[in-house]
Amino acid sequence: MLSLFVGGVFLRKDDNLMKEQIEQIRKNAVEELQNVKDAKELNDIRVKYLGKKGELTAVLRGMGGLTPEERPIIGSLVNVVRDELESAITEKENKYKEEELRRKLETEKIDITLPASKVKRGSKHPLNRIIEEVEDLFVSMGYDVVDGPELETDEYCFERLNLPKGHPARDMQDSFYVTPEYLLRTQTSAVQARVMMANEEKTPIRVICPGKTYRRDDDARHSHQFAQVEGLVIDEGISLADLKGTLEIFMKKMLGENTNIRFRPSYFPFTEPSYEVDVTCFKCQGKGCSLCSNTGWIELLGSGMVHPNVLKMNGYDPEKYTGFAFGTGLDRLAMFKYGITDIRLLYQNDVRFLTQFDRMD
């Protein structure tokens, strides 16, 4: 006769014997469930009877020796017992969970009258503060704020600003080219050219162009990506005096009323005459210190009168219109205003650095 190893003993694979064995497994399991004390014992019972090597599973594996008529009978009986045990175990399990929850509710009470933990608020990034201040100032002076693409054409980034291909001044702006004709813009002056070309009626212009620019630099004072703002004014009768007055208002507003400026002759392809603009050192107030190399001055802006070639290339009559342009790095302006010594701090998102500006809100 065929035999079956179930629950540690060999059984004859007789239909009645297997039914008796299944019933005995059920009785043993029910009895053990009645005496179970905790969740660990409950899990041990689950494994013992319903696990992969459990007693009911062993019965199912031994059904190969039964006749085709006996298999559905025994299989159905095993499933009935399995469902009964699973239901009983689940009921016990839920009971233990409820008891554990009740215990936690009784022992882990929260005093809702205690003061809540303070939620830490974020603050504006110093660079965003500078951008908003600059925009607010120039909007109050009647300027428009305009923007343009960061992926710029060689035409707008250089050629329409009096920098034809092969011009030696291009070497001053070592650039990130994507194709021979497209590059990441090296200055927001490209936006000025776009504004002039878009103004089909060639009416007066008064704009600032803040935005990101890109050059191959990376040290404590320079970054491969930095923020810049440039201004452009075109109208009849614009003179150097208008430029000087505008920049004085700009610098006094950003760095304090005691700030003075001075112009030094320089060279930019898109302006003529061109000037570097220095401001009194914010650290020593012009007395001389290590920051300003004991000169009392710090270079901050580039500026000049718009070159007649630039006006002409962008559709303006240089005999009728004149204009001025200026530009400065917003990162550098933030460094001067807030005493930041390393430009990389503006881009590292170090919370220890950023929290210094919380008190300014």
Short mmCIF file of N, CA, C and O in Angstrom, two decimals, residues 189-271:
data_model
loop_
_atom_site.label_atom_id
_atom_site.label_comp_id
_atom_site.label_asym_id
_atom_site.label_seq_id
_atom_site.Cartn_x
_atom_site.Cartn_y
_atom_site.Cartn_z
N SER A 189 24.05 91.60 -22.98
CA SER A 189 24.00 92.61 -24.05
C SER A 189 23.28 92.07 -25.28
O SER A 189 22.73 92.85 -26.07
N ALA A 190 23.29 90.73 -25.44
CA ALA A 190 22.58 90.14 -26.58
C ALA A 190 21.10 90.50 -26.53
O ALA A 190 20.46 90.68 -27.58
N VAL A 191 20.55 90.64 -25.32
CA VAL A 191 19.14 91.00 -25.19
C VAL A 191 18.93 92.44 -25.68
O VAL A 191 17.90 92.76 -26.29
N GLN A 192 19.91 93.31 -25.45
CA GLN A 192 19.79 94.68 -25.93
C GLN A 192 19.66 94.72 -27.46
O GLN A 192 18.85 95.47 -28.01
N ALA A 193 20.49 93.91 -28.14
CA ALA A 193 20.41 93.85 -29.60
C ALA A 193 19.05 93.35 -30.05
O ALA A 193 18.46 93.86 -31.01
N ARG A 194 18.52 92.36 -29.34
CA ARG A 194 17.20 91.82 -29.70
C ARG A 194 16.11 92.87 -29.48
O ARG A 194 15.17 92.97 -30.27
N VAL A 195 16.23 93.64 -28.41
CA VAL A 195 15.24 94.69 -28.14
C VAL A 195 15.26 95.74 -29.24
O VAL A 195 14.22 96.19 -29.74
N MET A 196 16.46 96.15 -29.65
CA MET A 196 16.58 97.16 -30.71
C MET A 196 16.00 96.64 -32.03
O MET A 196 15.30 97.36 -32.75
N MET A 197 16.28 95.37 -32.36
CA MET A 197 15.77 94.81 -33.61
C MET A 197 14.26 94.61 -33.56
O MET A 197 13.56 94.76 -34.57
N ALA A 198 13.73 94.27 -32.38
CA ALA A 198 12.29 94.03 -32.26
C ALA A 198 11.49 95.33 -32.29
O ALA A 198 10.30 95.32 -32.60
N ASN A 199 12.13 96.44 -31.99
CA ASN A 199 11.46 97.74 -31.99
C ASN A 199 11.42 98.26 -33.43
O ASN A 199 12.26 99.05 -33.87
N GLU A 200 10.44 97.80 -34.18
CA GLU A 200 10.37 98.12 -35.61
C GLU A 200 10.16 99.60 -35.87
O GLU A 200 10.61 100.13 -36.89
N GLU A 201 9.47 100.31 -34.99
CA GLU A 201 9.23 101.74 -35.18
C GLU A 201 10.41 102.59 -34.74
O GLU A 201 10.42 103.80 -34.94
N LYS A 202 11.40 101.94 -34.16
CA LYS A 202 12.63 102.62 -33.72
C LYS A 202 12.34 103.82 -32.83
O LYS A 202 12.85 104.93 -33.01
N THR A 203 11.50 103.56 -31.84
CA THR A 203 11.18 104.56 -30.83
C THR A 203 12.20 104.49 -29.70
O THR A 203 13.00 103.54 -29.63
N PRO A 204 12.22 105.46 -28.78
CA PRO A 204 13.18 105.43 -27.68
C PRO A 204 13.07 104.14 -26.85
O PRO A 204 12.00 103.53 -26.73
N ILE A 205 14.17 103.74 -26.28
CA ILE A 205 14.26 102.50 -25.49
C ILE A 205 14.83 102.83 -24.11
O ILE A 205 15.77 103.63 -23.98
N ARG A 206 14.27 102.20 -23.08
CA ARG A 206 14.80 102.30 -21.74
C ARG A 206 14.55 100.95 -21.06
O ARG A 206 13.45 100.68 -20.59
N VAL A 207 15.57 100.08 -21.03
CA VAL A 207 15.38 98.71 -20.52
C VAL A 207 16.56 98.30 -19.66
O VAL A 207 17.67 98.84 -19.77
N ILE A 208 16.30 97.31 -18.79
CA ILE A 208 17.39 96.56 -18.13
C ILE A 208 17.18 95.10 -18.47
O ILE A 208 16.05 94.64 -18.71
N CYS A 209 18.29 94.37 -18.50
CA CYS A 209 18.25 92.96 -18.91
C CYS A 209 18.98 92.11 -17.87
O CYS A 209 20.18 91.87 -18.00
N PRO A 210 18.30 91.66 -16.80
CA PRO A 210 18.95 90.76 -15.84
C PRO A 210 18.87 89.31 -16.34
O PRO A 210 17.93 88.94 -17.04
N GLY A 211 19.86 88.52 -15.98
CA GLY A 211 19.79 87.12 -16.39
C GLY A 211 21.11 86.40 -16.19
O GLY A 211 22.13 87.00 -15.81
N LYS A 212 21.09 85.10 -16.47
CA LYS A 212 22.28 84.26 -16.33
C LYS A 212 23.16 84.36 -17.57
O LYS A 212 22.66 84.43 -18.68
N THR A 213 24.46 84.34 -17.34
CA THR A 213 25.43 84.35 -18.43
C THR A 213 26.51 83.31 -18.13
O THR A 213 26.63 82.84 -16.99
N TYR A 214 27.32 82.99 -19.13
CA TYR A 214 28.25 81.87 -19.01
C TYR A 214 29.61 82.22 -19.62
O TYR A 214 29.69 82.71 -20.75
N ARG A 215 30.67 81.97 -18.85
CA ARG A 215 32.03 82.13 -19.35
C ARG A 215 32.92 81.09 -18.67
O ARG A 215 32.58 80.59 -17.60
N ARG A 216 34.06 80.82 -19.27
CA ARG A 216 34.94 79.79 -18.74
C ARG A 216 35.80 80.36 -17.61
O ARG A 216 36.98 80.62 -17.79
N ASP A 217 35.18 80.53 -16.45
CA ASP A 217 35.87 81.01 -15.25
C ASP A 217 35.42 80.17 -14.07
O ASP A 217 34.27 79.73 -14.02
N ASP A 218 36.30 79.96 -13.12
CA ASP A 218 35.90 79.24 -11.90
C ASP A 218 36.95 79.44 -10.82
O ASP A 218 37.95 78.73 -10.75
N ASP A 219 36.74 80.43 -9.97
CA ASP A 219 37.60 80.66 -8.81
C ASP A 219 36.79 81.39 -7.76
O ASP A 219 35.56 81.51 -7.88
N ALA A 220 37.44 81.90 -6.73
CA ALA A 220 36.72 82.53 -5.61
C ALA A 220 35.95 83.76 -6.03
O ALA A 220 34.96 84.13 -5.40
N ARG A 221 36.37 84.43 -7.12
CA ARG A 221 35.71 85.67 -7.55
C ARG A 221 34.96 85.52 -8.86
O ARG A 221 34.27 86.46 -9.29
N HIS A 222 35.10 84.38 -9.54
CA HIS A 222 34.46 84.18 -10.83
C HIS A 222 33.82 82.80 -10.89
O HIS A 222 34.28 81.86 -10.26
N SER A 223 32.75 82.70 -11.66
CA SER A 223 32.05 81.42 -11.83
C SER A 223 31.75 81.22 -13.30
O SER A 223 31.58 82.18 -14.06
N HIS A 224 31.69 79.95 -13.72
CA HIS A 224 31.37 79.67 -15.13
C HIS A 224 29.93 80.09 -15.45
O HIS A 224 29.60 80.33 -16.60
N GLN A 225 29.09 80.17 -14.43
CA GLN A 225 27.73 80.72 -14.60
C GLN A 225 27.57 81.84 -13.58
O GLN A 225 27.88 81.67 -12.41
N PHE A 226 27.10 82.97 -14.04
CA PHE A 226 26.91 84.09 -13.12
C PHE A 226 25.74 84.94 -13.61
O PHE A 226 25.32 84.84 -14.77
N ALA A 227 25.23 85.77 -12.72
CA ALA A 227 24.10 86.64 -13.05
C ALA A 227 24.62 88.03 -13.41
O ALA A 227 25.58 88.52 -12.82
N GLN A 228 23.97 88.62 -14.37
CA GLN A 228 24.39 89.94 -14.84
C GLN A 228 23.16 90.79 -15.10
O GLN A 228 22.09 90.27 -15.42
N VAL A 229 23.30 92.09 -14.96
CA VAL A 229 22.24 93.00 -15.38
C VAL A 229 22.87 94.08 -16.25
O VAL A 229 23.94 94.60 -15.93
N GLU A 230 22.24 94.36 -17.37
CA GLU A 230 22.71 95.41 -18.26
C GLU A 230 21.56 96.37 -18.51
O GLU A 230 20.39 95.98 -18.55
N GLY A 231 21.92 97.62 -18.70
CA GLY A 231 20.93 98.64 -18.98
C GLY A 231 21.20 99.29 -20.32
O GLY A 231 22.35 99.42 -20.74
N LEU A 232 20.14 99.70 -20.98
CA LEU A 232 20.26 100.36 -22.28
C LEU A 232 19.24 101.49 -22.37
O LEU A 232 18.05 101.29 -22.09
N VAL A 233 19.72 102.67 -22.74
CA VAL A 233 18.83 103.82 -22.98
C VAL A 233 19.18 104.38 -24.34
O VAL A 233 20.37 104.66 -24.62
N ILE A 234 18.19 104.55 -25.20
CA ILE A 234 18.37 105.17 -26.52
C ILE A 234 17.29 106.23 -26.70
O ILE A 234 16.11 105.96 -26.53
N ASP A 235 17.71 107.41 -27.03
CA ASP A 235 16.76 108.51 -27.27
C ASP A 235 17.53 109.66 -27.92
O ASP A 235 18.76 109.60 -28.07
N GLU A 236 16.84 110.68 -28.24
CA GLU A 236 17.50 111.87 -28.78
C GLU A 236 18.11 112.67 -27.64
O GLU A 236 17.48 112.88 -26.60
N GLY A 237 19.34 113.09 -27.82
CA GLY A 237 19.97 113.97 -26.84
C GLY A 237 20.53 113.29 -25.61
O GLY A 237 20.84 113.96 -24.62
N ILE A 238 20.66 111.96 -25.60
CA ILE A 238 21.24 111.28 -24.44
C ILE A 238 22.74 111.56 -24.39
O ILE A 238 23.45 111.48 -25.40
N SER A 239 23.24 111.88 -23.19
CA SER A 239 24.65 112.25 -23.04
C SER A 239 25.31 111.45 -21.92
O SER A 239 24.66 110.71 -21.18
N LEU A 240 26.61 111.64 -21.78
CA LEU A 240 27.36 110.99 -20.71
C LEU A 240 26.87 111.43 -19.33
O LEU A 240 26.92 110.67 -18.36
N ALA A 241 26.36 112.66 -19.26
CA ALA A 241 25.82 113.14 -17.97
C ALA A 241 24.63 112.29 -17.53
O ALA A 241 24.45 112.03 -16.33
N ASP A 242 23.81 111.84 -18.48
CA ASP A 242 22.68 110.97 -18.13
C ASP A 242 23.18 109.64 -17.58
O ASP A 242 22.61 109.10 -16.62
N LEU A 243 24.22 109.11 -18.20
CA LEU A 243 24.80 107.85 -17.72
C LEU A 243 25.34 108.02 -16.31
O LEU A 243 25.07 107.20 -15.42
N LYS A 244 26.10 109.07 -16.09
CA LYS A 244 26.70 109.30 -14.77
C LYS A 244 25.62 109.46 -13.70
O LYS A 244 25.69 108.87 -12.62
N GLY A 245 24.60 110.23 -13.99
CA GLY A 245 23.52 110.42 -13.01
C GLY A 245 22.79 109.13 -12.70
O GLY A 245 22.45 108.86 -11.53
N THR A 246 22.55 108.33 -13.73
CA THR A 246 21.85 107.05 -13.53
C THR A 246 22.66 106.11 -12.65
O THR A 246 22.13 105.49 -11.71
N LEU A 247 23.96 106.00 -12.93
CA LEU A 247 24.80 105.08 -12.16
C LEU A 247 25.00 105.56 -10.72
O LEU A 247 25.14 104.75 -9.81
N GLU A 248 25.01 106.87 -10.51
CA GLU A 248 25.11 107.37 -9.13
C GLU A 248 23.89 106.96 -8.31
O GLU A 248 24.00 106.52 -7.17
N ILE A 249 22.71 107.12 -8.91
CA ILE A 249 21.47 106.71 -8.22
C ILE A 249 21.51 105.20 -7.96
O ILE A 249 21.17 104.73 -6.88
N PHE A 250 21.92 104.44 -8.98
CA PHE A 250 21.98 102.98 -8.90
C PHE A 250 22.89 102.55 -7.73
O PHE A 250 22.48 101.76 -6.86
N MET A 251 24.10 103.06 -7.68
CA MET A 251 25.06 102.62 -6.67
C MET A 251 24.70 103.10 -5.26
O MET A 251 24.88 102.38 -4.28
N LYS A 252 24.19 104.31 -5.16
CA LYS A 252 23.79 104.79 -3.82
C LYS A 252 22.62 103.98 -3.27
O LYS A 252 22.55 103.72 -2.06
N LYS A 253 21.71 103.58 -4.15
CA LYS A 253 20.58 102.78 -3.71
C LYS A 253 21.04 101.39 -3.26
O LYS A 253 20.56 100.87 -2.24
N MET A 254 21.99 100.79 -3.97
CA MET A 254 22.40 99.43 -3.67
C MET A 254 23.42 99.35 -2.54
O MET A 254 23.38 98.43 -1.73
N LEU A 255 24.35 100.32 -2.48
CA LEU A 255 25.47 100.21 -1.55
C LEU A 255 25.49 101.27 -0.46
O LEU A 255 26.37 101.26 0.39
N GLY A 256 24.53 102.20 -0.50
CA GLY A 256 24.47 103.21 0.55
C GLY A 256 24.68 104.61 0.03
O GLY A 256 25.36 104.83 -0.98
N GLU A 257 24.11 105.58 0.71
CA GLU A 257 24.13 106.97 0.26
C GLU A 257 25.54 107.59 0.24
O GLU A 257 25.78 108.59 -0.43
N ASN A 258 26.46 107.01 1.00
CA ASN A 258 27.82 107.56 1.03
C ASN A 258 28.70 107.03 -0.09
O ASN A 258 29.89 107.36 -0.16
N THR A 259 28.12 106.20 -0.96
CA THR A 259 28.90 105.62 -2.05
C THR A 259 29.15 106.65 -3.15
O THR A 259 28.24 107.35 -3.57
N ASN A 260 30.40 106.75 -3.57
CA ASN A 260 30.77 107.60 -4.69
C ASN A 260 31.23 106.74 -5.86
O ASN A 260 31.62 105.58 -5.68
N ILE A 261 31.20 107.31 -7.05
CA ILE A 261 31.66 106.57 -8.23
C ILE A 261 32.69 107.41 -8.98
O ILE A 261 32.74 108.63 -8.85
N ARG A 262 33.52 106.69 -9.75
CA ARG A 262 34.46 107.40 -10.62
C ARG A 262 34.56 106.63 -11.94
O ARG A 262 34.44 105.40 -11.99
N PHE A 263 34.78 107.37 -13.02
CA PHE A 263 34.89 106.79 -14.36
C PHE A 263 36.37 106.72 -14.77
O PHE A 263 37.12 107.68 -14.57
N ARG A 264 36.75 105.58 -15.32
CA ARG A 264 38.09 105.41 -15.89
C ARG A 264 37.95 104.99 -17.35
O ARG A 264 37.18 104.06 -17.66
N PRO A 265 38.66 105.62 -18.27
CA PRO A 265 38.56 105.24 -19.68
C PRO A 265 38.92 103.77 -19.88
O PRO A 265 39.83 103.25 -19.24
N SER A 266 38.17 103.11 -20.73
CA SER A 266 38.40 101.69 -20.99
C SER A 266 38.02 101.40 -22.44
O SER A 266 37.84 102.34 -23.24
N TYR A 267 37.89 100.12 -22.76
CA TYR A 267 37.51 99.75 -24.13
C TYR A 267 36.46 98.64 -24.10
O TYR A 267 36.65 97.61 -23.45
N PHE A 268 35.34 98.89 -24.77
CA PHE A 268 34.35 97.87 -25.06
C PHE A 268 33.94 98.05 -26.52
O PHE A 268 33.72 99.19 -26.96
N PRO A 269 33.86 96.99 -27.29
CA PRO A 269 33.55 97.13 -28.72
C PRO A 269 32.20 97.77 -29.00
O PRO A 269 32.01 98.37 -30.06
N PHE A 270 31.26 97.68 -28.07
CA PHE A 270 29.91 98.15 -28.35
C PHE A 270 29.62 99.54 -27.80
O PHE A 270 28.50 100.03 -27.89
N THR A 271 30.60 100.17 -27.16
CA THR A 271 30.42 101.55 -26.68
C THR A 271 31.61 102.41 -27.08
O THR A 271 32.73 101.92 -27.22
#
